Short mmCIF file of C-alpha atoms and ligand atoms in Angstrom, two decimals:
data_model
loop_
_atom_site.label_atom_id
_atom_site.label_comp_id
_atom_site.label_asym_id
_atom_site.label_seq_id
_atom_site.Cartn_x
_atom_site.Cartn_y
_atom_site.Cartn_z
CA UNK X 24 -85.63 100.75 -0.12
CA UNK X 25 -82.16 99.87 1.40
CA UNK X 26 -81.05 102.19 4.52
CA UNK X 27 -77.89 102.08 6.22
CA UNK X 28 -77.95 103.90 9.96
CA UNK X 29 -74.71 104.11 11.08
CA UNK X 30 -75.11 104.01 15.24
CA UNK X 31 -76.99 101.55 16.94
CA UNK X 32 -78.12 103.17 20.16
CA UNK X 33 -81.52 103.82 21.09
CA UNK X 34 -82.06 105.88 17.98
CA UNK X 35 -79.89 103.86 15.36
CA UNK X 36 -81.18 100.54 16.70
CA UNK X 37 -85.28 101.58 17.57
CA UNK X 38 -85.11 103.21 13.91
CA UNK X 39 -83.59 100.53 12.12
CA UNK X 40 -85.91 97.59 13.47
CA UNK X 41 -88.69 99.91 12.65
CA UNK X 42 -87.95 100.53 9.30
CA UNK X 43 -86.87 96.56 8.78
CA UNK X 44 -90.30 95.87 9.96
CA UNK X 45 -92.11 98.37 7.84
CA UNK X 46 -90.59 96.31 4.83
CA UNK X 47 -86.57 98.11 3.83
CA UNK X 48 -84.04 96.39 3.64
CA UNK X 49 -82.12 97.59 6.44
CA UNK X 50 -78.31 97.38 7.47
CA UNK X 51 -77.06 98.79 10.83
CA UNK X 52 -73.41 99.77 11.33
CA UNK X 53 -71.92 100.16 14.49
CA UNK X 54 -67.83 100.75 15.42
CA UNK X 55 -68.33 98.52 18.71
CA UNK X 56 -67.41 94.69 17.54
CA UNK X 57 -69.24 93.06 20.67
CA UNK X 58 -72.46 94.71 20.17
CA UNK X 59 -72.49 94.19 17.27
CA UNK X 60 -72.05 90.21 17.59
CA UNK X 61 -74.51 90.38 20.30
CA UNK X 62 -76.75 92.22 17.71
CA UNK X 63 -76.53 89.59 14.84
CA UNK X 64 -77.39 86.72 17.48
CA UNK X 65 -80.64 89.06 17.34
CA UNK X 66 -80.09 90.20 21.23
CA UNK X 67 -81.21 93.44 22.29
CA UNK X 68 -78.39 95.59 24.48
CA UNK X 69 -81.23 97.41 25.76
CA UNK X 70 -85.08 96.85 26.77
CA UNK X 71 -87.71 98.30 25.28
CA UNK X 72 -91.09 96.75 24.82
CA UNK X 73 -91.52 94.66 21.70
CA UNK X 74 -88.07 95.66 20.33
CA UNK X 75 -86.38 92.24 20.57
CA UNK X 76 -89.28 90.16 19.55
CA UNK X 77 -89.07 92.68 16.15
CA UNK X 78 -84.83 92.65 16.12
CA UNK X 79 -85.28 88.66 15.76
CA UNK X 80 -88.16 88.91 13.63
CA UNK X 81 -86.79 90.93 11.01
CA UNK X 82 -83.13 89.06 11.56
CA UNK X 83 -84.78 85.96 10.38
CA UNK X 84 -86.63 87.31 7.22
CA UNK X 85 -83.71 88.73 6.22
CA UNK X 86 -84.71 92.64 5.99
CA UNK X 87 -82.38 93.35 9.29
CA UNK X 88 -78.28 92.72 9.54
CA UNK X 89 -75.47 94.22 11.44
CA UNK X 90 -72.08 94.88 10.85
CA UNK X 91 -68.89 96.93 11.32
CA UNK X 92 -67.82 98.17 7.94
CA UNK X 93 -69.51 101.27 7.00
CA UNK X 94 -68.09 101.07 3.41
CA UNK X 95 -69.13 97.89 2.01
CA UNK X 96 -72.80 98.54 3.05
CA UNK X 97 -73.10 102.28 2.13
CA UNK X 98 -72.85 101.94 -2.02
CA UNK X 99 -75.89 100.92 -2.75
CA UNK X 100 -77.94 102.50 0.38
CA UNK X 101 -81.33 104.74 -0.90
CA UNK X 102 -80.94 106.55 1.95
CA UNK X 103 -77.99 107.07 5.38
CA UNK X 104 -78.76 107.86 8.53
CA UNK X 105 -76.58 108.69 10.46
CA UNK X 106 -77.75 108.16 14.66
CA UNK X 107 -74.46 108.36 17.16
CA UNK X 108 -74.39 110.09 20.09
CA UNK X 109 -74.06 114.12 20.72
CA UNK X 110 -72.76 113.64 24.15
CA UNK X 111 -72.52 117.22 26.40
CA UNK X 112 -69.42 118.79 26.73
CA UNK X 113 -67.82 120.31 29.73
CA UNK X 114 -69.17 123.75 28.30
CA UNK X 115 -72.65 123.11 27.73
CA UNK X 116 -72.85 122.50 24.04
CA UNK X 117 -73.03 119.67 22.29
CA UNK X 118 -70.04 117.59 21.06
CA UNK X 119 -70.40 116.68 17.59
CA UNK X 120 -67.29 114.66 17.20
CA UNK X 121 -69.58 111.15 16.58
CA UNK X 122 -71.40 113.08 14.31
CA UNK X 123 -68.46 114.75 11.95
CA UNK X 124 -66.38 111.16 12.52
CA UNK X 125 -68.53 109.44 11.09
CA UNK X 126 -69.38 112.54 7.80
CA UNK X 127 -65.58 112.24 7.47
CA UNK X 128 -66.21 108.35 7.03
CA UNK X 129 -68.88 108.60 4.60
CA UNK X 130 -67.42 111.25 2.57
CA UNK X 131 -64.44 108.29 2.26
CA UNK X 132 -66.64 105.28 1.57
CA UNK X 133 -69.17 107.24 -1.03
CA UNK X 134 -68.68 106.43 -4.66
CA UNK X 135 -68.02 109.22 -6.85
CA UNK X 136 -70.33 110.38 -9.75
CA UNK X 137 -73.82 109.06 -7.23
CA UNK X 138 -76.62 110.84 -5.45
CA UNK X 139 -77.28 110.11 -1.91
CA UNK X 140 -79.62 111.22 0.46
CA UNK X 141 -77.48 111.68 4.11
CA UNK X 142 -79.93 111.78 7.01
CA UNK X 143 -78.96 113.21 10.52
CA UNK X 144 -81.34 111.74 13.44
CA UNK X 145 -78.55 112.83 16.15
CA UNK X 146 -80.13 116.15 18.27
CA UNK X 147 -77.62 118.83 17.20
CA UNK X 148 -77.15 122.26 16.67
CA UNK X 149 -78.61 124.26 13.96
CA UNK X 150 -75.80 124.47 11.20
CA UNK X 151 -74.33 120.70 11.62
CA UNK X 152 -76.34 119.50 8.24
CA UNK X 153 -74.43 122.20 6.26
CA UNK X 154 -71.15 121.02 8.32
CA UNK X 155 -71.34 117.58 7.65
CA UNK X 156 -72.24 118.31 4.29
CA UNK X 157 -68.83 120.63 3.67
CA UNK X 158 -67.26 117.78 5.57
CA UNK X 159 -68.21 114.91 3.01
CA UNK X 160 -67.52 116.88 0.36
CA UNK X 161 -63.48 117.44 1.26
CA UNK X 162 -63.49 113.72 1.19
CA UNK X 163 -65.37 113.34 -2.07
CA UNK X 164 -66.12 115.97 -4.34
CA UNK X 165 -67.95 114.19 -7.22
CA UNK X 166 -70.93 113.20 -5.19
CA UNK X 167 -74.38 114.52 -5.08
CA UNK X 168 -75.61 114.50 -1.65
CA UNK X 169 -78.51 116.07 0.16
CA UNK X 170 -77.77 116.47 4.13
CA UNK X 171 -80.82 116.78 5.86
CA UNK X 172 -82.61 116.59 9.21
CA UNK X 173 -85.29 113.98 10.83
CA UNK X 174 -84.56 114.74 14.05
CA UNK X 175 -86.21 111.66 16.91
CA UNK X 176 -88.57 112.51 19.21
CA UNK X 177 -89.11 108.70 20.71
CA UNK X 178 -89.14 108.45 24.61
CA UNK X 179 -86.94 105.83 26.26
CA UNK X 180 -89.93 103.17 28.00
CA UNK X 181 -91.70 102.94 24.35
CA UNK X 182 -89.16 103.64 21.97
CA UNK X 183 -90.56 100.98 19.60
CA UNK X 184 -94.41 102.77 19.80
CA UNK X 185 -93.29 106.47 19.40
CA UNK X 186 -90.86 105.08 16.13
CA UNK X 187 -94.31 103.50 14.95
CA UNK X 188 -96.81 105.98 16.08
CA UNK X 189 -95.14 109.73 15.83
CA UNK X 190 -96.80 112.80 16.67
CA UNK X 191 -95.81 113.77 13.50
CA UNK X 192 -92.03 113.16 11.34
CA UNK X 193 -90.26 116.65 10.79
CA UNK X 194 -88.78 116.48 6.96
CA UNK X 195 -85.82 119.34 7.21
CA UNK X 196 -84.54 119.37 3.23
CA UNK X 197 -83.65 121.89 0.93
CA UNK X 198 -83.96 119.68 -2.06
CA UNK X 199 -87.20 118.45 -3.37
CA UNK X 200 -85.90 115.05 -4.48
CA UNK X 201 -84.38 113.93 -1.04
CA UNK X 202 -88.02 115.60 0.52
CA UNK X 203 -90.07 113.28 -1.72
CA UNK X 204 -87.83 109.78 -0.85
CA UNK X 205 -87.81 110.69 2.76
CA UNK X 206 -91.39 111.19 2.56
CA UNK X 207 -91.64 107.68 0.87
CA UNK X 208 -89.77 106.28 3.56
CA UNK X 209 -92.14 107.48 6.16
CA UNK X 210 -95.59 107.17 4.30
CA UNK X 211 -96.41 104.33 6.53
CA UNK X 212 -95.61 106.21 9.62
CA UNK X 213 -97.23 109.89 8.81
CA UNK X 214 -98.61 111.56 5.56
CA UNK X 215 -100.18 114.62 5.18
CA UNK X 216 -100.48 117.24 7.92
CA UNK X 217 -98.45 115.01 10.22
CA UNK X 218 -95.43 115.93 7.58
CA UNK X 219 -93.68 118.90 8.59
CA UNK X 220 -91.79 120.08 5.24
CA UNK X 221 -88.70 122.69 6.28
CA UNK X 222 -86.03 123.64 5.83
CA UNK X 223 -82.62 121.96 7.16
CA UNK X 224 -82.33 124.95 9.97
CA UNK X 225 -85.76 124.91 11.17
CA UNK X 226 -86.00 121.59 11.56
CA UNK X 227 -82.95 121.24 13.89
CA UNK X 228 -84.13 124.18 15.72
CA UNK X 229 -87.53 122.32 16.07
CA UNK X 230 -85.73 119.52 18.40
CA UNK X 231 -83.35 121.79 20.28
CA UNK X 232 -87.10 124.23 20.39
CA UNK X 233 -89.49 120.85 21.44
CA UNK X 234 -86.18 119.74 24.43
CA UNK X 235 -86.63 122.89 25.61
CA UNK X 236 -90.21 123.20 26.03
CA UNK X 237 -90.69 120.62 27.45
CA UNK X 238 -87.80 120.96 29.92
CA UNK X 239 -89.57 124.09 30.92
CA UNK X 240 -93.14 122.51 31.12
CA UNK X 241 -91.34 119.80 33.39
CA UNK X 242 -89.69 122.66 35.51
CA UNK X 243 -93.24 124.15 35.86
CA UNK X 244 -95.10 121.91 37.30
CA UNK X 245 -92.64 120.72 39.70
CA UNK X 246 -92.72 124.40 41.01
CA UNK X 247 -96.31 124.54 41.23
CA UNK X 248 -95.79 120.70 43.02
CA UNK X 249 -93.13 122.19 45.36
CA UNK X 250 -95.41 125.46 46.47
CA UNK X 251 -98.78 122.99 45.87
CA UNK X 252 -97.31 121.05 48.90
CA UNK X 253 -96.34 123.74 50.96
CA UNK X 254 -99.63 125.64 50.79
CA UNK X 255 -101.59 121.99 51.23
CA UNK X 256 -103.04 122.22 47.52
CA UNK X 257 -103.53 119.54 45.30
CA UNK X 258 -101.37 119.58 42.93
CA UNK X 259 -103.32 116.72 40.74
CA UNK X 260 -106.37 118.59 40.76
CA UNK X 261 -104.42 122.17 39.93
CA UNK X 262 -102.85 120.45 36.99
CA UNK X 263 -106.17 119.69 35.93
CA UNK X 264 -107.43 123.06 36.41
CA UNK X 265 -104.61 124.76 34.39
CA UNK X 266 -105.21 122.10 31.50
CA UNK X 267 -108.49 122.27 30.62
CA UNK X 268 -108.16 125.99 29.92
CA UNK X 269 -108.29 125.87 25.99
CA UNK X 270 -106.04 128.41 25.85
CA UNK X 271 -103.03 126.28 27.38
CA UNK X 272 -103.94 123.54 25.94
CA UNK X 273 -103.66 124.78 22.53
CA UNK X 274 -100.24 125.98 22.95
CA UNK X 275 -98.81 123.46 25.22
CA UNK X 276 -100.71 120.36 24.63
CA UNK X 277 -101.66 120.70 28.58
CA UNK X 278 -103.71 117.25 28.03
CA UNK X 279 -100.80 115.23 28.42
CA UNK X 280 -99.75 117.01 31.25
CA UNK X 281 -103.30 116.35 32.78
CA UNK X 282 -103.10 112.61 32.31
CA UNK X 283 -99.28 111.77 32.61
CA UNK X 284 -98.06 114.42 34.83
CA UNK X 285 -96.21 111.93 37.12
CA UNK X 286 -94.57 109.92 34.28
CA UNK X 287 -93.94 113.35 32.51
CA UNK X 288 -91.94 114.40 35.59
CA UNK X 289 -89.97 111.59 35.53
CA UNK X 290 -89.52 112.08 31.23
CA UNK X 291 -85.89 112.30 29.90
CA UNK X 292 -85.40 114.81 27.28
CA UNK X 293 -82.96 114.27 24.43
N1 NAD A 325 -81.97 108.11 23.49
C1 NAD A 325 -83.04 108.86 23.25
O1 NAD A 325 -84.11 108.72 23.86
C2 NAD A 325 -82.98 109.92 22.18
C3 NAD A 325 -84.17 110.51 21.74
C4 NAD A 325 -84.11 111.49 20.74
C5 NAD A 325 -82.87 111.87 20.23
N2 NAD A 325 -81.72 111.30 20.70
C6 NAD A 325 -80.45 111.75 20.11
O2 NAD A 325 -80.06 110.77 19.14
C7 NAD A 325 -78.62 110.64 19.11
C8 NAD A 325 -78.24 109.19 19.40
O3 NAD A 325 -78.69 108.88 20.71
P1 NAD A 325 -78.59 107.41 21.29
O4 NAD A 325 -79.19 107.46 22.65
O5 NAD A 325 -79.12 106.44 20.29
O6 NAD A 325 -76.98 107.28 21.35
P2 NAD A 325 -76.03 106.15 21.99
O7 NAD A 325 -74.86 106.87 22.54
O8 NAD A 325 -76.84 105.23 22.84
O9 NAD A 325 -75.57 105.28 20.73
C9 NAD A 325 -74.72 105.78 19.74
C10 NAD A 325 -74.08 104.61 19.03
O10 NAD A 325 -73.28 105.14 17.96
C11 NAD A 325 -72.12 104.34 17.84
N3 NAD A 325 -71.08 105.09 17.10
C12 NAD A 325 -70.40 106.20 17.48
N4 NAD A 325 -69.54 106.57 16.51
C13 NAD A 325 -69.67 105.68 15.50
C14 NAD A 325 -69.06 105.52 14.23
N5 NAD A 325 -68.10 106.36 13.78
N6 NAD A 325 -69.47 104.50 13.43
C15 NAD A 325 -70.42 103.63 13.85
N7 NAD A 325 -71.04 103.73 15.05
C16 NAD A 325 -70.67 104.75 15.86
C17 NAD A 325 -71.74 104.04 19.28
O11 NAD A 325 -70.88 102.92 19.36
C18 NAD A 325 -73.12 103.79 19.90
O12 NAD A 325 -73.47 102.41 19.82
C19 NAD A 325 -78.10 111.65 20.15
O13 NAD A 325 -77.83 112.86 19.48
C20 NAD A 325 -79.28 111.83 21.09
O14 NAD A 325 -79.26 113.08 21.74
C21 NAD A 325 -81.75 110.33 21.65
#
């Protein structure tokens, strides 16, 4: 299949070597000239392990290119994704400006009378597949398009594993026949129960849900590491005590907490 991912930060770029490597013909778009030159000369702008050794792998045989210009690439894409930032805003909330720039953009570039199937990867909030949908659809009215949601749960540190080894790949579509190519797309990452079919909704609530659970799980245990201390408890043998209650484990997936609680502390959330 051909993909276009428009954003080539850790999300666009991790995503798009990935998916080059699992055998699409991939083309990544970004608006920054430099990175992408440094891109096409099949260097890496950021480290993560095995990532550049696939970037110049996949260069080389052809599946993998970069480039500027959204609109020559995007005609005969399967499938868009689109992966720029959602930086925070002074309020809080997220800014989607990236995100509707570059719906405006595709709205221009699509050719009328075709179906497309418009990804969003970006963490945003619940309602933005139904805005960027109205949004490419002011542009370009005579377009069938399905907007839906895969959000990215990779961690910075092993971006390239958690791309090739998810947990399990959240599908959020309303129609069946963008559900059954994005499934196709990710058959050699997850199948069966490791699919999560929803709806567009759920499955952005599902990232902003996961962020915030395990924000809260991080909170946690640094409490119980702060009064652990104070009291002269260990908190490495508490942790292990709370985790191998079934009962927390179940609903938390405690187990990683047991194992990585140090490197969990230290976890960004997205
Ligand atoms: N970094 C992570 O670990 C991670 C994990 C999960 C989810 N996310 C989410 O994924 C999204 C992307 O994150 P990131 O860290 O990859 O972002 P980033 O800011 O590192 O990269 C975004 C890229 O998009 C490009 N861009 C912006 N507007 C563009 C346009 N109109 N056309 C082409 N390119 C454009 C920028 O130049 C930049 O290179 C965010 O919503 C983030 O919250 C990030």
């Amino acid at each position: 299949m051909k993909l276009t991912i428009i954003g080539t930060g850790y999300v666009g770029l991790v995503s798009g070597v990935c998916f080059a490597e699992l055998g699409n013909t991939v083309v990544c778009v970004d608006k920054l000239e430099t990175k992408v030159q440094q891109l096409q000369a099949g260097k890496s702008p950021i480290y993560e392990p095995g990532l550049e050794e696939l970037l110049q792998k996949n260069i080389q045989s052809g599946n993998l290119s970069f480039t500027t210009d959204l609109k020559e690439n995007i005609q005969d894409s399967d499938i868009i994704i689109i992966a720029v930032g959602t930086p925070q805003s002074e309020d809080g909330s997220a800014d989607l400006t990236y995100v509707h720039q570059v719906a405006k953009e595709i709205g221009e570039a699509l050719p009328t009378n075709s179906r497309f199937v418009i990804v969003n990867k970006s963490t945003v909030p619940v309602g933005t597949a139904q805005s960027v949908k109205t949004i490419i659809l002011e542009q370009n009215a005579d377009v069938d398009i399905a907007v839906c949601s895969v959000p990215e749960f990779l961690r910075e540190g092993s971006a390239v594993y958690d791309t090739m080894n998810p947990d399990r790949i959240v599908i959020g579509s309303s129609s069946q026949w963008a559900t059954d190519l994005l499934e196709t797309i990710h058959f050699p990452l997850a199948s069966g129960d490791k699919i999560v079919r929803t709806d567009e909704p759920s499955a952005e609530m599902i990232k902003y849900a996961a962020n915030s659970f395990l924000a809260t799980k991080i909170s946690f245990i640094n409490e119980m590491a702060n009064i652990s201390e104070h009291l002269g408890a260990n908190i490495d043998d508490v942790v292990r005590g709370i985790g191998s209650d079934r009962r927390i484990s179940l609903i938390s997936s405690m187990p990683v907490l047991v194992t990585e609680v140090h490197v969990f502390q230290k976890m960004f959330v997205h």
